[in-house]
Amino acid sequence: MTDPNYPWPEPGQAWRELPETARTAMVSSGAAAWREIFYGCATYNKQWRLARPPVMPADAFRELNEVCDRIAQLILDACRRRARTAGELRELLGVPEGATRLLDESEELSEELLAAYRPDVLISGGVPRIVEYNIDSSLGGGFDADTVVRRYAALYQERGILDGLPVRPAPSLLDQRFVAIRDGLSLPDGARVALLLDFDADYPGLETPDDFIKILSPLVDQARRFGIDLVIAPVGTATLDEAKRLVVGGAPVDALFRLFVPNRVTPSAGLDAVAGALDAGTLPMFVSTAAWLLGNKINFAWLYEDLDLLSADDQALVRRYVPHTVAFTAAELERALADRENLVVKPADGSAGHGVLIGREMGDAEWAEGLRAALDRGGDILQRYWPADRVEMDFVQIETGETVNAEVPYSIAPYLFGRTGSGALARVGFPGCDEVLNLARGVLLTGILLTD
């Protein structure tokens, strides 16, 4: 069992403990090579790039993964106390029938749904706070996190900057994901696996499918090391053969790695083909879309509703690491109006920061109007606000090439595949940014370095 009172290091401490000569060289080399480091990576930011990645103690990162894994188990337990099947859970969450594509309503809620997850963690008051929990195979940012930090590490190795220092990239989340796909689906060596994306989704780079697939092409070689023959394609191009097998890239596939979001995927003949293969039982899929329901934010409210049912250690974990959360109903309106500066309202099934209201960033009238609008549409949560701690980071200004040091908010999102921790996505603010850390608002993405 993880320690509910783990003494977390101060943000930025691991970076400051590196020798000054190494820190200076890391920043200057990263600022000079930012084009190569961030080539092909997702961003809407046209002004800033990171000059270095964040650094975290390996022991603290290991503990964070253990905390996040336990919270995921508690979320599943809370759902299973209320529903036996995916269909029962969907109804309980108020999700319309058909809104979660490819959902098998009769599927029983099982441990297999915890095959892939990535919590979004703010560091606030020196303590990790899990503000959202993404449970699904369609976890964004993984390619960018792994690629960027390994490019930094290669740059440092080439120049001998970290020679003799106990600093390394976090374990490859892409490697661990292929291990989880292979083992979780019990695939034979050489299995042909389709990685399908929705190129009509709102994500940087998807507007040019050929270029995006070319950028992802290193995954094919990476997958081969784990006995997987990976084929990358738009979901809309998939078809069925006479045996109801899914055909991608001109040949049947043995399994599907689903990298599209099940409640926002664009309807197409290819998606219908995927559904047909699933119905016929010819297509193992990583992961079932029932997992998507576990990421609904109302599950945080259920954790608090069920506190008395948990062990003392689990109660302490929830209280320390999960912001207090309730379903936002008319009964909560008076409290929400009176405590604006300490609350956030979010759509329970939302993502990418859409519809999020941060009370302290709004005036009383605007907050009241937003709360009433949220009540009218229904399906929101009311959550305690935790401000993100700021950490010193180094940036290069694209237009001038100037290197700038600034204190910015940041968050960390560990990836766990097959219940095993691997790498992490750091969302890093930039000079002058606001508090909402998501891609649409220009946040910068990278992986992390670990110190032993």
Coordinates of C-alpha atoms in Angstrom, one line a residue:
M1 CA 0.0 0.0 0.0
T2 CA 1.3 3.4 -0.9
D3 CA 2.0 5.9 1.9
P4 CA -0.9 8.4 2.3
N5 CA 1.5 10.9 4.0
Y6 CA 4.5 10.7 1.5
P7 CA 6.7 13.7 2.0
W8 CA 6.7 15.2 -1.5
P9 CA 9.8 17.2 -2.6
E10 CA 9.5 20.9 -3.5
P11 CA 8.7 21.5 -7.2
G12 CA 11.9 22.4 -9.0
Q13 CA 14.2 21.0 -6.2
A14 CA 15.6 18.1 -8.4
W15 CA 16.5 20.7 -11.1
R16 CA 18.2 23.0 -8.6
E17 CA 20.3 20.1 -7.2
L18 CA 22.0 19.5 -10.6
P19 CA 25.4 21.1 -11.0
E20 CA 25.1 24.7 -12.3
T21 CA 27.4 23.8 -15.3
A22 CA 25.0 21.0 -16.3
R23 CA 21.9 23.2 -16.0
T24 CA 23.5 26.0 -18.0
A25 CA 24.5 23.6 -20.8
M26 CA 21.1 21.9 -20.8
V27 CA 19.3 25.2 -21.3
S28 CA 21.7 26.6 -23.9
S29 CA 21.8 23.4 -26.0
G30 CA 18.0 23.0 -25.8
A31 CA 17.4 26.6 -26.8
A32 CA 19.6 26.2 -29.8
A33 CA 18.0 22.9 -30.9
W34 CA 14.3 23.6 -30.2
R35 CA 13.3 23.1 -33.9
E36 CA 14.7 19.6 -34.0
I37 CA 13.4 18.7 -30.5
F38 CA 9.8 19.7 -31.1
Y39 CA 9.5 18.7 -34.8
G40 CA 6.2 17.1 -35.5
C41 CA 4.9 17.6 -31.9
A42 CA 1.5 19.0 -31.1
T43 CA 1.1 22.7 -30.1
Y44 CA -0.9 25.8 -30.8
N45 CA 1.8 28.0 -29.3
K46 CA 3.5 30.2 -32.0
Q47 CA 5.6 32.2 -29.5
W48 CA 7.4 29.9 -27.1
R49 CA 9.2 26.6 -26.9
L50 CA 10.7 24.9 -23.9
A51 CA 14.5 25.1 -23.6
R52 CA 14.6 22.0 -21.2
P53 CA 12.3 19.4 -19.7
P54 CA 11.2 19.3 -16.1
V55 CA 13.2 17.1 -13.7
M56 CA 11.7 14.9 -10.9
P57 CA 13.2 12.5 -8.3
A58 CA 12.6 8.9 -9.4
D59 CA 11.4 7.9 -5.9
A60 CA 8.7 10.6 -6.0
F61 CA 7.7 9.6 -9.5
R62 CA 7.4 6.0 -8.4
E63 CA 5.2 7.0 -5.4
L64 CA 3.0 9.1 -7.7
N65 CA 2.4 6.1 -10.0
E66 CA 1.4 4.0 -7.0
V67 CA -1.0 6.7 -5.8
C68 CA -2.5 7.0 -9.2
D69 CA -2.9 3.3 -9.6
R70 CA -4.7 2.9 -6.3
I71 CA -7.0 5.8 -7.1
A72 CA -7.9 4.1 -10.4
Q73 CA -8.8 0.9 -8.6
L74 CA -11.0 2.9 -6.2
I75 CA -12.8 4.5 -9.1
L76 CA -13.5 1.1 -10.6
D77 CA -14.7 -0.1 -7.2
A78 CA -17.1 2.8 -6.9
C79 CA -18.6 2.2 -10.3
R80 CA -19.0 -1.5 -9.6
R81 CA -20.8 -0.8 -6.3
R82 CA -23.4 1.0 -8.5
A83 CA -23.5 -0.9 -11.7
R84 CA -22.7 -4.4 -13.0
T85 CA -22.5 -3.8 -16.7
A86 CA -21.4 -1.0 -19.1
G87 CA -25.0 -0.3 -20.0
E88 CA -26.1 0.1 -16.4
L89 CA -23.2 2.5 -15.8
R90 CA -24.0 4.5 -18.9
E91 CA -27.6 4.9 -17.7
L92 CA -26.5 5.9 -14.2
L93 CA -24.1 8.5 -15.7
G94 CA -26.9 9.9 -17.8
V95 CA -25.0 9.3 -21.0
P96 CA -27.4 8.9 -24.0
E97 CA -27.6 5.5 -25.6
G98 CA -25.3 5.5 -28.7
A99 CA -23.2 8.5 -27.5
T100 CA -20.3 6.2 -26.6
R101 CA -19.5 4.5 -29.9
L102 CA -18.7 0.8 -30.0
L103 CA -20.1 0.2 -26.5
D104 CA -21.2 -3.3 -25.6
E105 CA -23.9 -2.6 -23.1
S106 CA -23.8 -6.1 -21.7
E107 CA -20.1 -6.0 -20.9
E108 CA -19.4 -6.6 -17.2
L109 CA -17.3 -4.0 -15.4
S110 CA -14.0 -5.8 -14.8
E111 CA -10.4 -5.2 -13.9
E112 CA -9.6 -5.4 -17.7
L113 CA -11.0 -1.9 -18.1
L114 CA -7.9 -0.6 -16.2
A115 CA -5.6 -1.4 -19.1
A116 CA -4.7 2.2 -19.9
Y117 CA -5.0 5.4 -17.8
R118 CA -3.5 8.8 -17.4
P119 CA -4.5 11.1 -14.5
D120 CA -4.1 14.8 -14.8
V121 CA -2.1 15.9 -11.7
L122 CA -1.6 19.5 -10.5
I123 CA 1.1 20.1 -7.8
S124 CA -0.6 22.4 -5.3
G125 CA 0.9 23.3 -1.9
G126 CA 3.7 20.9 -2.8
V127 CA 1.2 17.9 -3.0
P128 CA -0.1 16.2 -6.2
R129 CA -3.8 16.7 -6.7
I130 CA -5.5 14.5 -9.2
V131 CA -8.0 16.9 -10.8
E132 CA -9.2 14.6 -13.7
Y133 CA -8.7 10.9 -14.5
N134 CA -8.5 9.8 -18.2
I135 CA -9.2 6.0 -18.4
D136 CA -9.1 4.8 -22.0
S137 CA -6.7 3.9 -24.8
S138 CA -7.2 7.2 -26.5
L139 CA -4.8 9.1 -24.3
G140 CA -3.4 12.1 -26.0
G141 CA 0.2 13.5 -25.7
G142 CA 2.0 10.2 -25.3
F143 CA 3.9 10.4 -28.6
D144 CA 5.0 14.0 -27.8
A145 CA 6.0 13.3 -24.2
D146 CA 8.2 10.3 -25.2
T147 CA 9.6 11.8 -28.3
V148 CA 10.5 15.2 -26.8
V149 CA 12.3 13.9 -23.7
R150 CA 14.3 11.4 -25.7
R151 CA 15.4 14.0 -28.1
Y152 CA 16.6 16.1 -25.2
A153 CA 18.4 13.1 -23.7
A154 CA 20.1 12.3 -27.1
L155 CA 21.2 15.9 -27.3
Y156 CA 22.7 15.9 -23.8
Q157 CA 24.4 12.5 -24.5
E158 CA 25.9 13.8 -27.7
R159 CA 27.4 16.7 -25.9
G160 CA 28.3 14.8 -22.7
I161 CA 26.3 17.2 -20.6
L162 CA 25.0 14.7 -18.2
D163 CA 28.0 12.3 -18.1
G164 CA 28.4 10.9 -14.6
L165 CA 25.1 12.4 -13.3
P166 CA 22.2 10.1 -12.2
V167 CA 19.7 11.7 -14.7
R168 CA 17.7 9.8 -17.2
P169 CA 14.4 10.0 -19.1
A170 CA 11.4 8.5 -17.5
P171 CA 10.7 4.9 -18.9
S172 CA 9.2 4.9 -22.4
L173 CA 5.5 5.0 -22.2
L174 CA 5.3 4.0 -25.9
D175 CA 7.3 0.8 -25.1
Q176 CA 5.1 0.0 -22.1
R177 CA 1.9 0.6 -24.1
F178 CA 3.0 -2.0 -26.8
V179 CA 3.8 -4.4 -23.9
A180 CA 0.3 -3.9 -22.5
I181 CA -1.3 -4.3 -26.0
R182 CA 0.6 -7.5 -26.7
D183 CA 0.0 -9.0 -23.2
G184 CA -3.5 -7.7 -22.6
L185 CA -4.8 -9.1 -25.9
S186 CA -2.6 -12.3 -25.8
L187 CA -1.3 -11.6 -29.3
P188 CA 1.0 -14.0 -31.0
D189 CA 4.4 -12.9 -32.3
G190 CA 4.1 -10.9 -35.5
A191 CA 0.4 -10.1 -35.0
R192 CA -0.9 -7.4 -37.3
V193 CA -2.4 -4.6 -35.3
A194 CA -4.2 -1.5 -36.7
L195 CA -3.6 1.9 -35.0
L196 CA -6.7 3.8 -36.1
L197 CA -7.1 7.6 -35.7
D198 CA -10.0 10.0 -36.4
F199 CA -8.5 12.6 -38.7
D200 CA -11.6 14.8 -38.4
A201 CA -10.9 15.3 -34.6
D202 CA -9.7 18.6 -33.2
Y203 CA -5.9 18.0 -32.6
P204 CA -2.9 19.8 -34.1
G205 CA -1.6 18.0 -37.2
L206 CA -4.6 15.9 -38.0
E207 CA -5.6 18.3 -40.8
T208 CA -2.8 16.7 -42.9
P209 CA -3.2 12.9 -42.5
D210 CA -0.3 11.9 -44.7
D211 CA 2.1 14.1 -42.8
F212 CA 0.8 13.0 -39.4
I213 CA 1.1 9.3 -40.3
K214 CA 4.7 10.0 -41.5
I215 CA 5.5 11.7 -38.2
L216 CA 4.1 8.6 -36.3
S217 CA 6.0 6.2 -38.6
P218 CA 8.8 5.5 -36.0
L219 CA 6.1 3.7 -34.0
V220 CA 6.1 0.9 -36.6
D221 CA 9.7 0.0 -35.9
Q222 CA 9.2 0.5 -32.2
A223 CA 6.2 -1.9 -32.2
R224 CA 8.2 -4.5 -34.1
R225 CA 10.5 -4.9 -31.1
F226 CA 7.5 -6.2 -29.2
G227 CA 6.3 -8.6 -31.8
I228 CA 3.7 -6.3 -33.3
D229 CA 3.3 -5.5 -37.0
L230 CA 1.7 -2.1 -36.7
V231 CA -0.3 -0.4 -39.4
I232 CA -1.4 3.2 -39.0
A233 CA -4.5 4.5 -40.8
P234 CA -7.6 6.7 -40.6
V235 CA -10.5 4.9 -39.0
G236 CA -12.6 5.9 -42.0
T237 CA -10.6 3.7 -44.3
A238 CA -11.3 0.4 -42.5
T239 CA -13.5 -2.3 -44.2
L240 CA -14.8 -5.8 -43.5
D241 CA -14.0 -8.9 -45.5
E242 CA -16.3 -11.9 -46.0
A243 CA -15.3 -13.4 -42.7
K244 CA -16.2 -10.2 -40.8
R245 CA -12.5 -9.5 -40.2
L246 CA -11.4 -5.9 -40.1
V247 CA -9.3 -4.9 -43.1
V248 CA -6.8 -2.1 -42.8
G249 CA -4.1 -1.2 -45.3
G250 CA -5.2 -3.9 -47.8
A251 CA -5.1 -6.9 -45.4
P252 CA -7.0 -8.2 -42.3
V253 CA -5.7 -7.3 -38.9
D254 CA -5.5 -9.4 -35.8
A255 CA -6.3 -6.6 -33.3
L256 CA -7.1 -2.9 -33.0
F257 CA -5.3 -0.3 -31.0
R258 CA -8.0 2.4 -30.7
L259 CA -6.6 5.9 -30.6
F260 CA -9.8 7.8 -31.2
V261 CA -12.2 9.1 -28.6
P262 CA -15.4 7.0 -28.5
N263 CA -17.8 9.9 -27.7
R264 CA -16.4 12.3 -30.4
V265 CA -15.3 10.0 -33.2
T266 CA -16.7 11.0 -36.6
P267 CA -19.3 8.5 -38.0
S268 CA -18.0 6.7 -41.1
A269 CA -18.2 3.5 -43.0
G270 CA -14.9 2.6 -41.4
L271 CA -16.3 3.0 -37.9
D272 CA -19.2 0.8 -38.9
A273 CA -16.7 -1.8 -40.1
V274 CA -15.0 -1.7 -36.7
A275 CA -18.4 -2.2 -35.0
G276 CA -19.1 -5.1 -37.3
A277 CA -15.9 -6.9 -36.5
L278 CA -16.4 -6.3 -32.8
D279 CA -20.0 -7.7 -33.0
A280 CA -18.7 -10.8 -34.9
G281 CA -16.0 -11.4 -32.2
T282 CA -13.2 -11.3 -34.7
L283 CA -11.4 -8.1 -33.4
P284 CA -9.7 -7.9 -30.0
M285 CA -9.5 -4.2 -29.1
F286 CA -7.3 -2.2 -26.9
V287 CA -9.3 -1.0 -25.0
S288 CA -13.0 -1.6 -24.7
T289 CA -15.0 1.7 -24.9
A290 CA -16.6 0.8 -21.5
A291 CA -13.3 2.1 -20.0
W292 CA -14.3 5.6 -21.3
L293 CA -17.2 5.7 -18.8
L294 CA -14.8 5.2 -15.9
G295 CA -13.3 8.6 -16.7
N296 CA -16.5 10.5 -16.1
K297 CA -15.8 13.1 -13.5
I298 CA -18.8 12.2 -11.4
N299 CA -16.8 9.2 -10.3
F300 CA -14.7 11.6 -8.1
A301 CA -18.0 12.5 -6.3
W302 CA -18.7 8.8 -5.8
L303 CA -15.3 8.4 -4.1
Y304 CA -16.3 11.0 -1.5
E305 CA -19.8 9.5 -1.2
D306 CA -18.2 6.2 -0.4
L307 CA -15.5 7.3 2.0
D308 CA -17.0 5.4 5.0
L309 CA -16.7 2.2 3.0
L310 CA -13.0 2.5 2.5
S311 CA -10.1 1.5 4.6
A312 CA -8.4 4.3 6.7
D313 CA -5.4 4.4 4.3
D314 CA -7.7 4.7 1.2
Q315 CA -9.7 7.4 2.9
A316 CA -6.5 9.3 3.5
L317 CA -5.4 8.9 -0.1
V318 CA -8.7 10.2 -1.4
R319 CA -8.8 13.2 0.9
R320 CA -5.1 14.1 0.2
Y321 CA -4.9 13.5 -3.5
V322 CA -8.4 14.0 -5.0
P323 CA -10.1 17.4 -4.7
H324 CA -13.4 17.3 -2.9
T325 CA -16.0 16.8 -5.5
V326 CA -19.8 16.6 -5.6
A327 CA -22.5 16.5 -8.3
F328 CA -23.5 20.1 -9.1
T329 CA -27.3 20.3 -8.3
A330 CA -29.6 23.1 -7.3
A331 CA -29.0 22.0 -3.7
E332 CA -25.3 23.1 -4.1
L333 CA -26.0 26.5 -5.7
E334 CA -26.1 28.6 -2.5
R335 CA -22.8 27.1 -1.3
A336 CA -21.2 27.6 -4.8
L337 CA -22.3 31.3 -4.9
A338 CA -20.9 32.0 -1.5
D339 CA -17.5 30.2 -2.0
R340 CA -16.6 31.3 -5.5
E341 CA -12.9 31.7 -5.0
N342 CA -12.4 28.1 -3.8
L343 CA -14.5 26.2 -6.4
V344 CA -14.5 25.0 -10.0
V345 CA -17.4 23.8 -12.1
K346 CA -16.8 21.2 -14.9
P347 CA -18.9 19.2 -17.2
A348 CA -18.7 15.6 -15.9
D349 CA -18.1 14.2 -19.4
G350 CA -16.0 17.1 -20.7
S351 CA -12.4 17.3 -21.8
A352 CA -9.7 19.8 -23.0
G353 CA -11.0 22.4 -20.6
H354 CA -14.2 23.0 -22.4
G355 CA -16.9 24.4 -20.2
V356 CA -14.7 24.7 -17.1
L357 CA -15.5 27.7 -14.8
I358 CA -12.8 28.7 -12.3
G359 CA -14.5 30.8 -9.7
R360 CA -11.5 33.0 -8.7
E361 CA -11.0 34.0 -12.3
M362 CA -14.6 35.4 -12.5
G363 CA -16.6 38.2 -11.0
D364 CA -19.6 37.5 -8.8
A365 CA -22.1 38.2 -11.5
E366 CA -20.3 36.2 -14.2
W367 CA -19.9 33.3 -11.8
A368 CA -23.5 33.3 -10.9
E369 CA -24.5 33.4 -14.5
G370 CA -22.2 30.5 -15.3
L371 CA -23.4 28.4 -12.4
R372 CA -27.1 28.8 -13.5
A373 CA -26.2 27.9 -17.1
A374 CA -24.4 24.8 -15.8
L375 CA -27.5 23.8 -13.8
D376 CA -29.7 24.3 -16.8
R377 CA -27.6 22.0 -19.0
G378 CA -27.1 19.5 -16.2
G379 CA -24.3 17.0 -15.8
D380 CA -21.6 19.1 -14.1
I381 CA -19.5 18.6 -11.0
L382 CA -18.5 21.1 -8.3
Q383 CA -14.9 20.6 -7.3
R384 CA -12.5 22.3 -4.8
Y385 CA -10.1 24.6 -6.5
W386 CA -6.4 23.9 -6.1
P387 CA -4.1 26.5 -7.6
A388 CA -1.1 25.1 -9.5
D389 CA 2.2 25.7 -7.8
R390 CA 4.6 27.6 -10.1
V391 CA 8.0 26.4 -11.0
E392 CA 10.9 28.0 -12.7
M393 CA 11.3 26.9 -16.3
D394 CA 13.4 28.0 -19.2
F395 CA 12.0 29.0 -22.6
V396 CA 13.2 30.2 -26.0
Q397 CA 11.2 32.9 -27.8
I398 CA 10.7 31.7 -31.3
E399 CA 10.8 35.1 -33.0
T400 CA 14.0 36.4 -31.4
G401 CA 15.8 33.3 -30.2
E402 CA 16.0 34.9 -26.7
T403 CA 16.2 32.5 -23.7
V404 CA 13.8 33.5 -20.9
N405 CA 13.4 32.1 -17.4
A406 CA 10.0 32.4 -15.8
E407 CA 7.9 30.9 -13.0
V408 CA 4.9 29.1 -14.6
P409 CA 2.1 26.7 -13.7
Y410 CA 2.5 23.1 -14.7
S411 CA 0.9 19.7 -14.4
I412 CA 2.1 16.2 -14.8
A413 CA 0.2 13.3 -16.2
P414 CA 1.7 9.8 -15.6
Y415 CA 0.8 7.0 -18.1
L416 CA 0.0 3.6 -16.7
F417 CA -0.5 0.7 -19.1
G418 CA -1.3 -2.8 -17.9
R419 CA -1.2 -1.3 -14.3
T420 CA 2.5 -0.5 -14.8
G421 CA 3.9 3.0 -14.6
S422 CA 6.0 4.3 -17.4
G423 CA 6.5 7.9 -18.6
A424 CA 4.6 11.1 -18.1
L425 CA 3.3 14.1 -20.0
A426 CA 4.3 17.4 -18.5
R427 CA 2.0 20.3 -19.5
V428 CA 4.0 23.4 -18.9
G429 CA 2.7 27.0 -19.0
F430 CA 4.6 29.8 -20.7
P431 CA 5.5 33.4 -19.7
G432 CA 2.2 35.3 -19.3
C433 CA -0.1 32.3 -19.6
D434 CA -3.3 31.8 -17.6
E435 CA -4.0 29.0 -15.1
V436 CA -5.8 26.5 -17.4
L437 CA -3.3 24.1 -18.7
N438 CA -4.5 22.5 -21.9
L439 CA -3.4 22.3 -25.5
A440 CA -6.0 24.7 -26.9
R441 CA -4.6 27.5 -24.7
G442 CA -1.0 27.1 -25.9
V443 CA 0.4 24.8 -23.2
L444 CA 3.8 23.2 -24.0
L445 CA 4.2 19.5 -23.9
T446 CA 7.2 17.4 -22.9
G447 CA 8.2 14.3 -21.1
I448 CA 10.2 14.4 -17.8
L449 CA 13.7 13.5 -16.7
L450 CA 14.3 11.5 -13.5
T451 CA 17.1 11.7 -11.0
D452 CA 18.2 8.8 -8.8

